[in-house]
CSV table of C-alpha atoms and ligand atoms in Angstrom, one decimal:
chain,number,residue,atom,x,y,z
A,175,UNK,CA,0.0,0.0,0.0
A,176,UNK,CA,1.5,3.6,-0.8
A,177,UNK,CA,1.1,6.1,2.4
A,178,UNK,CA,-0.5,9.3,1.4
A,179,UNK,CA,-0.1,12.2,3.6
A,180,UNK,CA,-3.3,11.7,4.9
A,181,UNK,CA,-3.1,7.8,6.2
A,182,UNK,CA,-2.5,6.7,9.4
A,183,UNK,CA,-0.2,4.7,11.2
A,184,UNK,CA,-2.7,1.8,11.6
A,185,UNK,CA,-3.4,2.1,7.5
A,186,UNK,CA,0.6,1.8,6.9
A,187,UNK,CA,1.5,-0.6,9.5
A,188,UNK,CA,2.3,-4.6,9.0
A,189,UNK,CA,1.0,-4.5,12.4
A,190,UNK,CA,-3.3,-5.1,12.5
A,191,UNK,CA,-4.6,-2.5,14.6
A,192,UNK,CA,-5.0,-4.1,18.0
A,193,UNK,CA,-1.7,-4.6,18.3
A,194,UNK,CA,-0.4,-1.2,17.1
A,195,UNK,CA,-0.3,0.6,20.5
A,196,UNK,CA,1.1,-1.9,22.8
A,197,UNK,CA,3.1,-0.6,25.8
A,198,UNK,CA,6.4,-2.3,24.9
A,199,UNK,CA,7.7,-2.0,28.6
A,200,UNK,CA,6.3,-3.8,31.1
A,201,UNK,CA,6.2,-1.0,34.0
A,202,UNK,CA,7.7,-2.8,37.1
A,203,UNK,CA,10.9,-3.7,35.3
A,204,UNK,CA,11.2,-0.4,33.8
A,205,UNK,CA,11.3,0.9,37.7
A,206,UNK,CA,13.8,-2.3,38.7
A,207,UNK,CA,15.5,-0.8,35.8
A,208,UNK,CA,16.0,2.3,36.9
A,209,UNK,CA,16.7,1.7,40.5
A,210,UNK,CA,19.6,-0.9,39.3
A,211,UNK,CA,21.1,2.1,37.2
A,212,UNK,CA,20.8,4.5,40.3
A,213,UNK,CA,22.7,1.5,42.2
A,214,UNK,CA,25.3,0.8,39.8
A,215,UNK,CA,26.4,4.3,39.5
A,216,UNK,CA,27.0,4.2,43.5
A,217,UNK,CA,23.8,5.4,45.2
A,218,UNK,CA,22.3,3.6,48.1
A,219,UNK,CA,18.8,3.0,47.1
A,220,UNK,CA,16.0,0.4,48.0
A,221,UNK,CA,14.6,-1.3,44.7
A,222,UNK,CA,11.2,-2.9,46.6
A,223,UNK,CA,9.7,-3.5,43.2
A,224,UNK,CA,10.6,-7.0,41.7
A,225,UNK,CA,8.6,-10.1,43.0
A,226,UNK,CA,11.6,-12.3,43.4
A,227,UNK,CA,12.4,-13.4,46.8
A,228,UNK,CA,16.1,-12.0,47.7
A,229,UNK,CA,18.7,-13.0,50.3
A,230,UNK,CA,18.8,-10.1,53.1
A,231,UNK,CA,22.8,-9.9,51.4
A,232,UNK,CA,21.3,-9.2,48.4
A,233,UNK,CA,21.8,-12.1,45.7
A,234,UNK,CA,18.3,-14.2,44.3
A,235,UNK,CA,17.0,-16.4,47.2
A,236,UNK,CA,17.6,-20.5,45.6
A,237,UNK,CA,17.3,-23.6,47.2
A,238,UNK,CA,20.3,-26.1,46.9
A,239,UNK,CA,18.4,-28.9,46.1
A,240,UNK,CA,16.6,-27.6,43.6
A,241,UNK,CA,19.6,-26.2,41.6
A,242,UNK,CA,21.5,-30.0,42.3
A,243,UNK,CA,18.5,-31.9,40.8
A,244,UNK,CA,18.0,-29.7,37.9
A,245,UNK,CA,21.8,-29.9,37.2
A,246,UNK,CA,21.4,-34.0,37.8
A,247,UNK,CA,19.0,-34.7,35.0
A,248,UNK,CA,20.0,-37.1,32.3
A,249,UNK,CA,21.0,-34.9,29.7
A,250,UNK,CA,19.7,-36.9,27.1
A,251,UNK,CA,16.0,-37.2,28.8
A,252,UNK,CA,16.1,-33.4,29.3
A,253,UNK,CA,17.2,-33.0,25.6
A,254,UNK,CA,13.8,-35.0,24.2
A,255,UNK,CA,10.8,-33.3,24.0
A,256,UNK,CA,8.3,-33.6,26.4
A,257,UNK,CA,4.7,-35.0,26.2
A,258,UNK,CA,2.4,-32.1,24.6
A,259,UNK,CA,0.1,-32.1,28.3
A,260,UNK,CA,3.4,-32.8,30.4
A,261,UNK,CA,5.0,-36.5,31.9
A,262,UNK,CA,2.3,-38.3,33.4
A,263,UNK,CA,4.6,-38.9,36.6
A,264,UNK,CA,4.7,-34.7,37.5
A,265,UNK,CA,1.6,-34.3,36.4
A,266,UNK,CA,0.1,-36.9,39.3
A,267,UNK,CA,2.3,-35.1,41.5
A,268,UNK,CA,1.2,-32.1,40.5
A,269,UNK,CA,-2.5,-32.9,41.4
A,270,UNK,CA,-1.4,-34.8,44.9
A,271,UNK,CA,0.9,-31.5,45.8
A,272,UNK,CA,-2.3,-28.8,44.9
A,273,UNK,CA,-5.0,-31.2,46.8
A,274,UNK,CA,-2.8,-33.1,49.4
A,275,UNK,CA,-5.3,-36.1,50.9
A,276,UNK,CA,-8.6,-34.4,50.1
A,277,UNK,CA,-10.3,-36.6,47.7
A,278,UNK,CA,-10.8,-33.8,45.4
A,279,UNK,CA,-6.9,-35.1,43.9
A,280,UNK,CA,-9.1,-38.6,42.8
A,281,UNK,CA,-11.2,-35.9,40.2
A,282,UNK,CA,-8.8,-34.1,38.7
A,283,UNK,CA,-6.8,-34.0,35.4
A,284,UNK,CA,-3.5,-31.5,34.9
A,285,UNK,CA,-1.6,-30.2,32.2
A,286,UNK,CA,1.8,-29.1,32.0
A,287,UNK,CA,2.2,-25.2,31.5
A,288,UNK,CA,4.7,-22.4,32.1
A,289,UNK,CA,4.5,-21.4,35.3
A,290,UNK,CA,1.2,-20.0,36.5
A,291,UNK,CA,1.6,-17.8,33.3
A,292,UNK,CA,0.6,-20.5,31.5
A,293,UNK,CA,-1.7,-22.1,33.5
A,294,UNK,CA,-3.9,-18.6,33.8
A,295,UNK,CA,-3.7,-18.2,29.8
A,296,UNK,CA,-5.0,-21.8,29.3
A,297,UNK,CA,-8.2,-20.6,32.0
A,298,UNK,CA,-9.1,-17.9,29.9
A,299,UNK,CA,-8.9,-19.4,26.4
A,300,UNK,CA,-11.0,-22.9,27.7
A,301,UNK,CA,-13.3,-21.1,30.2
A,302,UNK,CA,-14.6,-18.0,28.5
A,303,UNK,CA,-16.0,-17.1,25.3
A,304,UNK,CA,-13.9,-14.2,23.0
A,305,UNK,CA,-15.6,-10.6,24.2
A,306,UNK,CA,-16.1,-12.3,27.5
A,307,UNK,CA,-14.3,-10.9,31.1
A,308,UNK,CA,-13.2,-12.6,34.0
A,309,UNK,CA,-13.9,-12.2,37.2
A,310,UNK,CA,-11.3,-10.7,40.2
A,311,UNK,CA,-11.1,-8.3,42.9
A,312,UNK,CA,-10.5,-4.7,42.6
A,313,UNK,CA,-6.8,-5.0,43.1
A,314,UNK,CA,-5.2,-7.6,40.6
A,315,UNK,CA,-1.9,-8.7,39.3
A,316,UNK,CA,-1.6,-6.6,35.8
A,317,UNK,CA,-0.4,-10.1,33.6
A,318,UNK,CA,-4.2,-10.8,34.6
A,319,UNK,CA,-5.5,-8.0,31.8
A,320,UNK,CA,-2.4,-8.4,29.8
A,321,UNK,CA,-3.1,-12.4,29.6
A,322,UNK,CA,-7.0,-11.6,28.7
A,323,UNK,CA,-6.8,-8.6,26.5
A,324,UNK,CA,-4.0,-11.0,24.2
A,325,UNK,CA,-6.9,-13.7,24.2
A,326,UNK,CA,-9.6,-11.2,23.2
A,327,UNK,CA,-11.2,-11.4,26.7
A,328,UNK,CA,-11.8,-8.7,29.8
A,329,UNK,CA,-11.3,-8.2,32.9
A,330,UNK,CA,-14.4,-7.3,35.3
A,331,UNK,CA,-13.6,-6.9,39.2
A,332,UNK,CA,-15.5,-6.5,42.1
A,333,UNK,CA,-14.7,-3.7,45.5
A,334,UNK,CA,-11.5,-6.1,47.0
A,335,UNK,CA,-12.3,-5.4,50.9
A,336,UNK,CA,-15.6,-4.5,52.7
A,337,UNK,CA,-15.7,-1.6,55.5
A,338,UNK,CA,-13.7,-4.0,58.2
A,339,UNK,CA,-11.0,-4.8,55.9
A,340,UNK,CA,-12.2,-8.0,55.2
A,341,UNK,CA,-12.7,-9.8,51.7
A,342,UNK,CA,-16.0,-8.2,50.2
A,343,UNK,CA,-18.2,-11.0,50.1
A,344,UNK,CA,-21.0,-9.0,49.3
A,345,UNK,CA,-19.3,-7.4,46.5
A,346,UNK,CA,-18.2,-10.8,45.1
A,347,UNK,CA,-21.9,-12.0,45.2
A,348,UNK,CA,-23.3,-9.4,43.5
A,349,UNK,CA,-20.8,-9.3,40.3
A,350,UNK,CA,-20.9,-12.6,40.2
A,351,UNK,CA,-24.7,-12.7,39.7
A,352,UNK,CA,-24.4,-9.4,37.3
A,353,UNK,CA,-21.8,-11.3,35.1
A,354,UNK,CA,-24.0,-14.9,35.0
A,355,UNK,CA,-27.4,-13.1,34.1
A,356,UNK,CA,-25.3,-11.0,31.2
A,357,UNK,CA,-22.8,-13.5,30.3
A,358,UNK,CA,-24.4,-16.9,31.3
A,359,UNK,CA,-20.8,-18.2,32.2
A,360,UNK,CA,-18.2,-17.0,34.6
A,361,UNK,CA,-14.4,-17.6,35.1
A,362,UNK,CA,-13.2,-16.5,38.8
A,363,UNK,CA,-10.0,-15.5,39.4
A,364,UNK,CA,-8.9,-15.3,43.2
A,365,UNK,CA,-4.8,-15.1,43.8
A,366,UNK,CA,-5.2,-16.2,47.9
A,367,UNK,CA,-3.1,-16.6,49.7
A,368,UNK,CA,-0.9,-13.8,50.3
A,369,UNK,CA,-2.8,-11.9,47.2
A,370,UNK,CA,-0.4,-9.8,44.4
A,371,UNK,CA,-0.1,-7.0,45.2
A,372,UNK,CA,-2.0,-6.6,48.4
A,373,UNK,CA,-0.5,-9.3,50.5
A,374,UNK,CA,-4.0,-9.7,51.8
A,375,UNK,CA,-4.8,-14.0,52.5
A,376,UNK,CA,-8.5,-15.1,52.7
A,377,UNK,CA,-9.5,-16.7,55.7
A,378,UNK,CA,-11.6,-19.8,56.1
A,379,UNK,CA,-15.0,-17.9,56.7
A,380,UNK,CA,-14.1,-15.8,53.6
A,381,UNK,CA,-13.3,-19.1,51.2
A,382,UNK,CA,-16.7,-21.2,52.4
A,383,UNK,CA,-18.7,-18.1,52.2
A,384,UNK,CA,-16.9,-17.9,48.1
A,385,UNK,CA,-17.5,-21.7,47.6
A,386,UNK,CA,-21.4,-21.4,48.9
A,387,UNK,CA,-21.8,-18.6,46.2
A,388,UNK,CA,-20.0,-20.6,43.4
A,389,UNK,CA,-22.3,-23.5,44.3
A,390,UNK,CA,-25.5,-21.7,44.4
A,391,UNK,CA,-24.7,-19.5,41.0
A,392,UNK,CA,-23.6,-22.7,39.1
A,393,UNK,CA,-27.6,-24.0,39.0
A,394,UNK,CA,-27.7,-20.6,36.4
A,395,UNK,CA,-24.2,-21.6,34.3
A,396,UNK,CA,-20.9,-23.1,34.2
A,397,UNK,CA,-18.6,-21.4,36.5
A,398,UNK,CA,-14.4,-22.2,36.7
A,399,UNK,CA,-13.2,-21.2,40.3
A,400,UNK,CA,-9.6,-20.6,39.5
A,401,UNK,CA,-7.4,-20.3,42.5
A,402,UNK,CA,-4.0,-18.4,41.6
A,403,UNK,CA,-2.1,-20.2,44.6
A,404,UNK,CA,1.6,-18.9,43.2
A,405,UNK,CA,2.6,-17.8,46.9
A,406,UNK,CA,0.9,-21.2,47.9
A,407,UNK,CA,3.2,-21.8,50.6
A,408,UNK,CA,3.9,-18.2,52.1
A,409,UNK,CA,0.2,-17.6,53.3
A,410,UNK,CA,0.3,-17.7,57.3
A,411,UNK,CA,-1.7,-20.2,59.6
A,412,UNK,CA,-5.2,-18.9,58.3
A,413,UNK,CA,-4.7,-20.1,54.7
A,414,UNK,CA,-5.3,-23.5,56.5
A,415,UNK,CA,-7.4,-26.0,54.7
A,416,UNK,CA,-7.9,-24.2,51.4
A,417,UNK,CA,-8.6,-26.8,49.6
A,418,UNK,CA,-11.1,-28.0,51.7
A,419,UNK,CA,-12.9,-24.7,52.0
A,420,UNK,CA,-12.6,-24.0,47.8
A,421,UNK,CA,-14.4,-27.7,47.4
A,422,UNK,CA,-17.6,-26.9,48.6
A,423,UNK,CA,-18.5,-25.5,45.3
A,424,UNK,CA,-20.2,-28.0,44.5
A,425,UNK,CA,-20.2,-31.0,41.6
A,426,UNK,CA,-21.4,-28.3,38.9
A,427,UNK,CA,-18.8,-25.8,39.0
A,428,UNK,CA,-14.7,-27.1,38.1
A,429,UNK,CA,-12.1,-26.0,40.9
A,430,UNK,CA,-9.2,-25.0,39.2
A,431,UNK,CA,-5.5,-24.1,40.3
A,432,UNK,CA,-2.6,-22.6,38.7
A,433,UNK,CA,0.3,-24.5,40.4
A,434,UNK,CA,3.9,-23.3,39.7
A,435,UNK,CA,7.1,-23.8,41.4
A,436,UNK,CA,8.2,-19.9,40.4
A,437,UNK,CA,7.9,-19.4,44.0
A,438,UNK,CA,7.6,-22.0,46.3
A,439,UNK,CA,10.4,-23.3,44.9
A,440,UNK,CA,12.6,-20.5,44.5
A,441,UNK,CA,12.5,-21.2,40.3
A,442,UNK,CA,11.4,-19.2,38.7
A,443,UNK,CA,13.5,-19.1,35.2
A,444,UNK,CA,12.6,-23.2,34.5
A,445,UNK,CA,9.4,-22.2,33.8
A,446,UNK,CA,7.4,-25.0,35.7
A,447,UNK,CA,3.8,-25.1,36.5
A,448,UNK,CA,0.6,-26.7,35.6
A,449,UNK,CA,-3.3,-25.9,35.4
A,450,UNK,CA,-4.9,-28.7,37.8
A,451,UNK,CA,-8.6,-29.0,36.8
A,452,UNK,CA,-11.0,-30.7,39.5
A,453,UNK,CA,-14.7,-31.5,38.4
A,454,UNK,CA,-17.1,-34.4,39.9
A,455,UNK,CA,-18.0,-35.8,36.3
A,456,UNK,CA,-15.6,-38.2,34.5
A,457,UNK,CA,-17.0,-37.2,31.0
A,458,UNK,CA,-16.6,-33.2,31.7
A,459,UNK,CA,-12.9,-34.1,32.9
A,460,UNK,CA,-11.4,-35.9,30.0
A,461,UNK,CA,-13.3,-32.9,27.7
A,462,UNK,CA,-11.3,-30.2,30.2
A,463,UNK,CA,-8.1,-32.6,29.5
A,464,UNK,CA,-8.3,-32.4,25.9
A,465,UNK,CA,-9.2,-29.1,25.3
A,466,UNK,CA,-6.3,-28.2,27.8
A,467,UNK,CA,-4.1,-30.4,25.5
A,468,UNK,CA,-4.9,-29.0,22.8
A,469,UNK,CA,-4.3,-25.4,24.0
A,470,UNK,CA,-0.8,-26.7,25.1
A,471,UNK,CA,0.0,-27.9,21.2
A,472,UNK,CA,-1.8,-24.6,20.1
A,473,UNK,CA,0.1,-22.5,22.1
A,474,UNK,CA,4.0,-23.5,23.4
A,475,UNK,CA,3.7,-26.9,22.0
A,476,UNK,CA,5.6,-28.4,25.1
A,477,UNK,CA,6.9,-27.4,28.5
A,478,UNK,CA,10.5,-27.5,29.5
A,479,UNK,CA,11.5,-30.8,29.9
A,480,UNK,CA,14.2,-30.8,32.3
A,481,UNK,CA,12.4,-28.4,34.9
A,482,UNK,CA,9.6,-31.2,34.7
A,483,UNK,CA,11.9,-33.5,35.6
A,484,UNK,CA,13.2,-32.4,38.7
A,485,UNK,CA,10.8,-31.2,40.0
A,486,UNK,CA,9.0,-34.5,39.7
A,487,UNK,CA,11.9,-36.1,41.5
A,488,UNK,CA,11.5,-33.5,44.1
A,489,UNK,CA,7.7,-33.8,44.7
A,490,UNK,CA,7.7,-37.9,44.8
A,491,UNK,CA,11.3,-39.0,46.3
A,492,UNK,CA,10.3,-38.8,50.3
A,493,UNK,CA,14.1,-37.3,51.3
A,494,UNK,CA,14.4,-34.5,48.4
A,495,UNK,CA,10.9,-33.6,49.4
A,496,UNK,CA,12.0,-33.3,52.9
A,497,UNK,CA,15.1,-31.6,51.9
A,498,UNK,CA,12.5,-28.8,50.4
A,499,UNK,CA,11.1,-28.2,53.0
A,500,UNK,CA,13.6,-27.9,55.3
A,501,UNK,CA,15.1,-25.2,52.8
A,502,UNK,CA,11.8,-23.8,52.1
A,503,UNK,CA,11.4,-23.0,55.5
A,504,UNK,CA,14.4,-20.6,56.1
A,505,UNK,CA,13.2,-18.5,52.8
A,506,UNK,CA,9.7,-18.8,54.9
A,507,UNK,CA,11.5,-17.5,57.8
A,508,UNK,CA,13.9,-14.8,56.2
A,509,UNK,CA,10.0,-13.2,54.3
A,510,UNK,CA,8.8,-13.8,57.9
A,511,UNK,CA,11.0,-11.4,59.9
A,512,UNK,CA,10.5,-8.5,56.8
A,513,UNK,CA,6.9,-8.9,57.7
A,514,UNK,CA,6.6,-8.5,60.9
A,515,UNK,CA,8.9,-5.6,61.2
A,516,UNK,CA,7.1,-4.2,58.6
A,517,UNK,CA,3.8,-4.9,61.1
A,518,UNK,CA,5.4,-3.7,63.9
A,519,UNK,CA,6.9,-0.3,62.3
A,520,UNK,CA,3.7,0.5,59.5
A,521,UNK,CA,0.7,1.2,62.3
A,522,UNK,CA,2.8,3.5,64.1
A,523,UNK,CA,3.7,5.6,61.2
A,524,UNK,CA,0.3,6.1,60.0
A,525,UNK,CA,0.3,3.8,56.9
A,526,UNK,CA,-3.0,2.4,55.9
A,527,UNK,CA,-2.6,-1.4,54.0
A,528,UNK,CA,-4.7,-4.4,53.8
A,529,UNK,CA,-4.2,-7.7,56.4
A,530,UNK,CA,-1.1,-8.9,56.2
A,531,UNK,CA,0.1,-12.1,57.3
A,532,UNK,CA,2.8,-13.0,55.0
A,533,UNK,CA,3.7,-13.2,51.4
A,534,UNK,CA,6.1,-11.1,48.7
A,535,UNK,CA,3.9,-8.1,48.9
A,536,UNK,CA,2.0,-5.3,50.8
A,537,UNK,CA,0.2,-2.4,49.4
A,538,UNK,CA,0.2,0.9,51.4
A,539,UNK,CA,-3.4,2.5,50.4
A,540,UNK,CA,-2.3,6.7,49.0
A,541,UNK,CA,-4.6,9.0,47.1
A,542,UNK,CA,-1.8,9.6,44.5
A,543,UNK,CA,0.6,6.4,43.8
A,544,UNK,CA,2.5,8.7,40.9
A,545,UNK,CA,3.1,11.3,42.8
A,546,UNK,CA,3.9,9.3,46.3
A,547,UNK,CA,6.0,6.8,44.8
A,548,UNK,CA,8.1,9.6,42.7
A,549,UNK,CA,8.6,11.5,46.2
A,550,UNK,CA,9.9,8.1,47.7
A,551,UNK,CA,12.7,7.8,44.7
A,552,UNK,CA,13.8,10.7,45.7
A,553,UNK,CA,14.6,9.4,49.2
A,554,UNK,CA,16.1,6.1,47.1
A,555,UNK,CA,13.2,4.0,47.5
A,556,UNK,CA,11.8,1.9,44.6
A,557,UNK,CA,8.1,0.7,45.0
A,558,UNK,CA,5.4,0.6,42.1
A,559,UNK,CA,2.4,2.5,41.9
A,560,UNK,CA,-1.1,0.4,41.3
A,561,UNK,CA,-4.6,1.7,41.4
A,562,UNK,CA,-4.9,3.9,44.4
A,563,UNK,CA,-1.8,2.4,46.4
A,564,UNK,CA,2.0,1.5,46.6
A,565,UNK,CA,3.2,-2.1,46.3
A,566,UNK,CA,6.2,-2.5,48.1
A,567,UNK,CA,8.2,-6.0,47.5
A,568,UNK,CA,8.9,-7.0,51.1
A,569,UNK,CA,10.8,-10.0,49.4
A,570,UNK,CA,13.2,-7.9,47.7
A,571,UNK,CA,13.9,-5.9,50.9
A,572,UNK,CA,16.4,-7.2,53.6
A,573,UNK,CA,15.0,-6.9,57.0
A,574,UNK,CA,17.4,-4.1,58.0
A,575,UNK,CA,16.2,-1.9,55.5
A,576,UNK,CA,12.5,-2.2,56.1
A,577,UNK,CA,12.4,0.8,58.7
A,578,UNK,CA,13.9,2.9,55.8
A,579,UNK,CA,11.0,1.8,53.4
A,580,UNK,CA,8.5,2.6,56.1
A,581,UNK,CA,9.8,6.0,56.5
A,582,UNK,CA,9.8,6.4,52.8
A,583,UNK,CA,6.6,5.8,52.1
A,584,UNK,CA,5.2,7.6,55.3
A,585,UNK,CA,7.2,10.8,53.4
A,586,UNK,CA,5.8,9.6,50.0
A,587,UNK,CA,2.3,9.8,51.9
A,588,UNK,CA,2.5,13.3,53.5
A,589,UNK,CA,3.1,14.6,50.0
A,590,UNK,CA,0.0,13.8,48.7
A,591,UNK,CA,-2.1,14.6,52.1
A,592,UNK,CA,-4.0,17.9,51.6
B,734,PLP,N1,0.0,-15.1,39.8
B,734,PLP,C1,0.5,-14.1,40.5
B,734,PLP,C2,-0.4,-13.4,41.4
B,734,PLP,C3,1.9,-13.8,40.4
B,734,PLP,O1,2.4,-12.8,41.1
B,734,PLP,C4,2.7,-14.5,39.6
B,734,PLP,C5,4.1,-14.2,39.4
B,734,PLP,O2,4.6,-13.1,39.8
B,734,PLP,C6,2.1,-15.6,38.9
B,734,PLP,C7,0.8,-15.9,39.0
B,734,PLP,C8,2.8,-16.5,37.9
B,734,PLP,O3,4.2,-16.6,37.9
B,734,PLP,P1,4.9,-17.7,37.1
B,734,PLP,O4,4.3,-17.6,35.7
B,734,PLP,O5,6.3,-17.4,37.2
B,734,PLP,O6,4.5,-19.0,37.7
């Protein structure tokens, strides 16, 4: 086509016109960006924005016996492609891991996928129409849109906390009637525990009282529950029986769970995960498993092979498994103390945030995030702005300088307060 001076960009581009305007930079890592230059060149500064857990010293938080079995696989296995829906071995282990003894493990199906990434993208293309929107709460983790805009769906979202601070049952109810009487199916999506970017973990009342609704709203349509549990094992002693809790939805609905070892096993480059699908009929299950399948040939063909590998190994062999945990625990622990300084220092400097209990994030509520988190880089503290708050990445933040971050963002507050 020859441009005239009067055509647009979209009529000259290669590109068709949804994807013309893209952002190209994804906004936290421009920030880590910035806050790595401002370190290199010598300045002290406080880059709270990445989700990666990292030693109080400063390198990325591994654990040993995750880096000896993935350097231990056979080469040769590791070299061969992998199943299209993953090796049935990790995949069983997959489903025993998300649903421990609850008998929920005997009716589901899995798929291998990268990371929870993955396992999301496969939700929205297999649960939703195109033009249709999921369903979360006010506060979400970005990829959420990004992942449903990509597949030609929405996101919809319903008020996050009620007056007390709790989750907003009411508010969930109500959008999820609104969405089944205009769209006649709906795909929740609930990141619990310890919630990106609030930090906020649902507590047993809050999950039955979900479950209840799911189960009475599924007479009207199909409903997916999808639990995003990628802090899975961060949430503190209320995130309990979740499983247990989740279940109650009923045989209509399908409970599903994006499992990935990004950070409950420190791994985060291997690219490991799975979408676990759990639904009382056999016939529904091996439809969910093909059409699963399918999306895994249709989209990234297979996962990586070696990651699958080892962490099989790691879930079924009864001593590496310990050996997790036992590692697991002192990246539990090191998270642990950021928290509760961060509890013990926030209330007293007037900061306003969700419950916390754990987990890589917090978000400290502010009328202006731009402007409050620009005041706080100009103390040296990174954090990232979101819809009418600051997430601050406790789990890139070493214990001693949580006080310093906590100051920061009480200064980054006072510039915005009338
Ligand atoms: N869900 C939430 C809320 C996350 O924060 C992340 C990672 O940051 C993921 C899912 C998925 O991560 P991955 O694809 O590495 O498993």
């Amino acid at each position: 086509m020859t441009s005239t001076p009067s055509s647009t960009v979209s009529d000259r581009s290669v590109l068709i016109p949804d994807a013309l305007d893209r952002p190209g930079d994804d906004p936290i890592f421009a920030l880590h960006g910035e806050a790595q230059r401002r370190q290199l060149a010598g300045e002290d500064v406080v880059n709270a924005t990445i989700g990666a857990l990292i030693e109080d010293e400063g390198p990325l938080a591994i654990l040993p016996i995750v880096r000896d079995t993935l350097a231990a696989v056979d080469p040769v296995r590791a070299a061969a492609y992998a199943p299209i829906a993953g090796e049935p071995d990790f995949l069983r282990a997959v489903i025993a891991d998300a649903f421990g003894a609850h008998p929920l493990g005997e009716r589901a199906v899995a798929v291998a996928t990268p990371g929870g990434t993955g396992a999301i993208h496969h939700a929205i293309a297999n649960f939703l129409e195109p033009g249709q929107a999921l369903l979360t709460s006010s506060y979400y983790w970005g990829p959420y849109e990004t992942l449903a805009t990509q597949g030609r769906r929405a996101v919809e979202t319903f008020e996050m906390f009620d007056a007390q601070g709790g989750f907003n049952v009411a508010a969930f109810e109500r959008a999820l009637a609104s969405q089944m009487a205009r769209q006649g199916r709906v795909l929740i999506l609930l990141n619990t525990p310890c919630h990106n970017p609030t930090g906020f973990s649902m507590h047993a009342d809050e999950r039955r009282a979900v479950a209840q609704l799911v189960r009475e709203q599924s007479r009207r349509g199909p409903i997916a529950l999808l639990i995003d549990n990628a802090y899975s094992h961060f949430g503190g002693s209320q995130s309990g029986d979740w499983v247990g809790d989740f279940a109650q939805i009923g045989d209509e609905a399908a409970l599903l769970v994006a499992w990935t070892v990004s950070k409950s096993f420190a791994q985060y480059g291997a690219r490991v995960g799975a979408l676990v699908a759990a639904h009382s009929d056999p016939a529904e299950r091996s439809r969910i498993y093909n059409a699963l399948s399918f999306s895994c040939r249709g989209t990234w063909s297979n996962c990586n092979h070696q990651g699958m590998l080892a962490i099989t190994e790691l879930l079924t062999d009864p001593a590496k498994r310990a050996r997790v945990e036992r590692e697991r625990a002192r990246l539990i622990a090191l998270l642990s103390e950021r928290v509760r300084v961060f509890n013990q220092l926030a209330p007293r400097a007037g900061l306003s945030y969700p419950r916390y209990e754990g987990g890589f994030f917090v978000t400290v509520f502010t009328p202006d995030p731009r402007a409050s988190a620009a005041r706080m880089r100009e103390l040296g503290v990174y954090v990232v702005p979101v819809h009418r708050a600051l997430r601050v990445a406790l789990c890139a933040t070493a214990a001693a300088a949580v006080p310093r971050v906590v100051e920061a963002l009480r200064a980054g507050l006072a510039a915005v307060r009338p």
